[in-house]
């Protein structure tokens, strides 16, 4: 199969995800939050870019419809797992997100077995955008804390707990994730016969 440019960009987003994960987990790497944020932001921009190019150049394919949301899930889930390992994300948030993603992936496979490709709905896109934006915000805050930590320590001023801020933002994405999943599953019943 010959890949078009949008599909190549989608695959590149999957390939760059382990690089992002490795960078953000390097505790001794100076400015790791900033470096990881740049990588994540580039990957996030590629999500909008591949869709734009596919529509503009009439290169929308079933392969792209199927792979694009998977690439998004790989990227955003890796960020959640990284945050959880750093104490910046509650495990229940990860559980809700992964449960939704596995459920939707299962429906997609059932649909694909019947020759049907179900693209992401608007709620799914809102969910993904919120995850990407909040992830970037949390990493920028992490970088700011890294820079200001020593300065405020000398003034004996305690910074607000970053985990409270990050968990607050990520709970919003968790709620959007559940809502988008319920809507997606409800819409899929109109396309897929689950009795077969």
CSV table of C-alpha atoms in Angstrom, one decimal:
chain,number,residue,atom,x,y,z
A,1,UNK,CA,0.0,0.0,0.0
A,2,UNK,CA,1.3,3.4,-1.0
A,3,UNK,CA,1.1,5.9,1.8
A,4,UNK,CA,0.0,9.5,1.1
A,5,UNK,CA,1.4,12.5,3.0
A,6,UNK,CA,-1.3,12.8,5.6
A,7,UNK,CA,-0.9,9.1,6.6
A,8,UNK,CA,2.9,9.5,6.8
A,9,UNK,CA,2.3,12.4,9.2
A,10,UNK,CA,0.0,10.3,11.3
A,11,UNK,CA,2.5,7.5,11.5
A,12,UNK,CA,5.2,10.0,12.4
A,13,UNK,CA,3.1,11.1,15.4
A,14,UNK,CA,3.1,7.5,16.7
A,15,UNK,CA,6.9,7.2,16.1
A,16,UNK,CA,7.6,10.5,18.0
A,17,UNK,CA,5.6,9.5,21.0
A,18,UNK,CA,8.3,7.3,22.7
A,19,UNK,CA,10.7,10.2,22.2
A,20,UNK,CA,8.4,12.5,24.1
A,21,UNK,CA,7.9,9.9,26.8
A,22,UNK,CA,11.6,9.3,27.2
A,23,UNK,CA,12.3,13.0,27.5
A,24,UNK,CA,9.7,13.8,30.1
A,25,UNK,CA,10.7,10.9,32.3
A,26,UNK,CA,14.4,11.9,32.4
A,27,UNK,CA,14.5,13.4,35.9
A,28,UNK,CA,18.1,14.7,35.6
A,29,UNK,CA,17.5,16.3,32.2
A,30,UNK,CA,17.4,20.1,32.6
A,31,UNK,CA,14.3,21.8,31.3
A,32,UNK,CA,12.8,18.3,30.5
A,33,UNK,CA,9.2,19.8,30.8
A,34,UNK,CA,10.0,22.4,28.2
A,35,UNK,CA,11.7,20.0,25.8
A,36,UNK,CA,8.9,17.4,26.2
A,37,UNK,CA,6.3,20.2,25.7
A,38,UNK,CA,7.9,21.2,22.4
A,39,UNK,CA,7.9,17.6,21.1
A,40,UNK,CA,4.3,17.1,22.3
A,41,UNK,CA,3.1,20.4,20.7
A,42,UNK,CA,4.7,19.4,17.4
A,43,UNK,CA,2.9,16.0,17.5
A,44,UNK,CA,-0.4,17.8,18.5
A,45,UNK,CA,-0.1,20.2,15.6
A,46,UNK,CA,0.5,17.3,13.2
A,47,UNK,CA,-2.9,16.0,14.2
A,48,UNK,CA,-4.6,19.0,12.8
A,49,UNK,CA,-2.2,19.1,9.8
A,50,UNK,CA,-2.8,15.6,8.6
A,51,UNK,CA,-6.5,16.1,8.7
A,52,UNK,CA,-6.3,19.4,6.9
A,53,UNK,CA,-4.1,18.0,4.1
A,54,UNK,CA,-6.2,14.9,3.7
A,55,UNK,CA,-9.4,17.0,3.1
A,56,UNK,CA,-7.7,19.7,1.0
A,57,UNK,CA,-6.0,17.2,-1.3
A,58,UNK,CA,-8.8,14.8,-1.4
A,59,UNK,CA,-6.6,12.1,0.3
A,60,UNK,CA,-9.1,10.9,3.0
A,61,UNK,CA,-8.6,7.2,3.3
A,62,UNK,CA,-10.1,4.4,5.5
A,63,UNK,CA,-6.6,3.7,6.7
A,64,UNK,CA,-6.2,7.4,7.8
A,65,UNK,CA,-9.7,7.4,9.5
A,66,UNK,CA,-8.7,4.3,11.4
A,67,UNK,CA,-5.1,5.2,12.3
A,68,UNK,CA,-5.5,8.9,13.1
A,69,UNK,CA,-7.5,8.4,16.3
A,70,UNK,CA,-5.1,5.6,17.3
A,71,UNK,CA,-2.2,7.9,16.9
A,72,UNK,CA,-4.0,10.5,19.1
A,73,UNK,CA,-4.7,7.9,21.8
A,74,UNK,CA,-1.1,6.7,21.8
A,75,UNK,CA,0.2,10.3,22.3
A,76,UNK,CA,-2.3,11.5,24.9
A,77,UNK,CA,-2.3,8.2,26.9
A,78,UNK,CA,1.5,8.3,27.1
A,79,UNK,CA,1.3,11.8,28.6
A,80,UNK,CA,-1.2,10.6,31.2
A,81,UNK,CA,1.0,7.7,32.1
A,82,UNK,CA,4.0,10.0,32.4
A,83,UNK,CA,2.0,12.4,34.6
A,84,UNK,CA,0.8,9.5,36.8
A,85,UNK,CA,4.3,8.2,37.3
A,86,UNK,CA,5.2,11.8,38.5
A,87,UNK,CA,2.2,12.1,40.8
A,88,UNK,CA,0.5,14.6,38.6
A,89,UNK,CA,-2.4,12.4,37.5
A,90,UNK,CA,-4.8,10.4,39.6
A,91,UNK,CA,-4.9,6.7,38.6
A,92,UNK,CA,-8.7,6.8,38.3
A,93,UNK,CA,-8.4,9.4,35.5
A,94,UNK,CA,-6.1,7.0,33.6
A,95,UNK,CA,-8.5,4.1,34.3
A,96,UNK,CA,-11.5,6.0,32.9
A,97,UNK,CA,-9.6,7.2,29.8
A,98,UNK,CA,-8.2,3.7,29.0
A,99,UNK,CA,-11.6,2.0,29.6
A,100,UNK,CA,-13.2,4.4,27.1
A,101,UNK,CA,-10.4,4.0,24.6
A,102,UNK,CA,-10.5,0.2,24.8
A,103,UNK,CA,-14.3,0.2,24.4
A,104,UNK,CA,-14.2,2.5,21.4
A,105,UNK,CA,-11.3,0.5,19.8
A,106,UNK,CA,-13.4,-2.7,20.2
A,107,UNK,CA,-16.4,-1.1,18.4
A,108,UNK,CA,-14.1,0.2,15.7
A,109,UNK,CA,-12.8,-3.4,15.1
A,110,UNK,CA,-16.3,-4.8,15.0
A,111,UNK,CA,-17.3,-2.1,12.5
A,112,UNK,CA,-14.1,-2.8,10.4
A,113,UNK,CA,-14.9,-6.5,10.3
A,114,UNK,CA,-18.1,-5.5,8.6
A,115,UNK,CA,-16.4,-3.2,6.2
A,116,UNK,CA,-17.5,0.0,8.1
A,117,UNK,CA,-15.1,2.7,9.3
A,118,UNK,CA,-16.6,5.0,12.0
A,119,UNK,CA,-14.7,8.3,12.1
A,120,UNK,CA,-14.3,10.3,15.3
A,121,UNK,CA,-17.2,12.5,16.2
A,122,UNK,CA,-17.1,16.1,17.3
A,123,UNK,CA,-17.2,15.2,21.0
A,124,UNK,CA,-14.2,12.9,20.4
A,125,UNK,CA,-12.3,15.7,18.8
A,126,UNK,CA,-13.1,18.1,21.7
A,127,UNK,CA,-11.9,15.4,24.1
A,128,UNK,CA,-8.6,15.0,22.2
A,129,UNK,CA,-8.1,18.8,21.9
A,130,UNK,CA,-8.7,19.3,25.6
A,131,UNK,CA,-6.2,16.5,26.5
A,132,UNK,CA,-3.6,18.0,24.2
A,133,UNK,CA,-4.1,21.6,25.4
A,134,UNK,CA,-4.2,20.7,29.1
A,135,UNK,CA,-1.1,18.4,28.7
A,136,UNK,CA,0.8,21.4,27.2
A,137,UNK,CA,-0.4,23.7,30.0
A,138,UNK,CA,0.7,21.2,32.7
A,139,UNK,CA,4.1,20.8,31.1
A,140,UNK,CA,4.5,24.6,30.9
A,141,UNK,CA,3.6,24.9,34.5
A,142,UNK,CA,6.1,22.1,35.3
A,143,UNK,CA,8.8,24.1,33.5
A,144,UNK,CA,7.7,27.3,35.4
A,145,UNK,CA,8.0,25.4,38.7
A,146,UNK,CA,11.4,24.2,37.7
A,147,UNK,CA,12.6,27.7,37.0
A,148,UNK,CA,11.0,29.4,40.1
A,149,UNK,CA,11.6,26.6,42.6
A,150,UNK,CA,15.0,27.8,43.8
A,151,UNK,CA,14.0,31.5,43.7
A,152,UNK,CA,11.0,31.0,45.9
A,153,UNK,CA,12.8,28.6,48.1
A,154,UNK,CA,15.3,31.4,49.0
A,155,UNK,CA,12.3,33.6,49.9
A,156,UNK,CA,10.7,30.8,51.9
A,157,UNK,CA,7.6,31.0,49.8
A,158,UNK,CA,5.8,27.7,49.0
A,159,UNK,CA,4.4,27.3,45.5
A,160,UNK,CA,0.9,25.8,45.1
A,161,UNK,CA,0.9,22.0,44.7
A,162,UNK,CA,1.2,21.3,40.9
A,163,UNK,CA,-0.5,18.0,41.3
A,164,UNK,CA,-3.7,19.7,42.5
A,165,UNK,CA,-3.7,21.9,39.4
A,166,UNK,CA,-2.9,19.1,37.0
A,167,UNK,CA,-5.4,16.7,38.4
A,168,UNK,CA,-8.1,19.4,38.2
A,169,UNK,CA,-7.4,19.9,34.5
A,170,UNK,CA,-7.2,16.2,33.8
A,171,UNK,CA,-10.5,15.4,35.6
A,172,UNK,CA,-12.1,17.8,33.0
A,173,UNK,CA,-10.6,15.7,30.2
A,174,UNK,CA,-11.7,12.5,31.9
A,175,UNK,CA,-15.3,13.7,32.1
A,176,UNK,CA,-15.2,14.8,28.4
A,177,UNK,CA,-13.7,11.4,27.6
A,178,UNK,CA,-16.6,9.5,29.2
A,179,UNK,CA,-19.2,11.8,27.6
A,180,UNK,CA,-17.7,11.4,24.1
A,181,UNK,CA,-17.4,7.6,24.6
A,182,UNK,CA,-21.1,7.3,25.5
A,183,UNK,CA,-22.2,9.4,22.5
A,184,UNK,CA,-19.9,7.4,20.2
A,185,UNK,CA,-21.3,4.1,21.4
A,186,UNK,CA,-24.8,5.4,21.1
A,187,UNK,CA,-24.2,6.6,17.5
A,188,UNK,CA,-22.5,3.3,16.6
A,189,UNK,CA,-25.7,1.4,17.4
A,190,UNK,CA,-27.2,3.1,14.3
A,191,UNK,CA,-24.5,1.7,12.1
A,192,UNK,CA,-23.6,-1.7,13.6
A,193,UNK,CA,-25.9,-4.6,14.3
A,194,UNK,CA,-24.5,-5.9,17.6
A,195,UNK,CA,-26.9,-8.9,17.5
A,196,UNK,CA,-24.8,-10.6,14.8
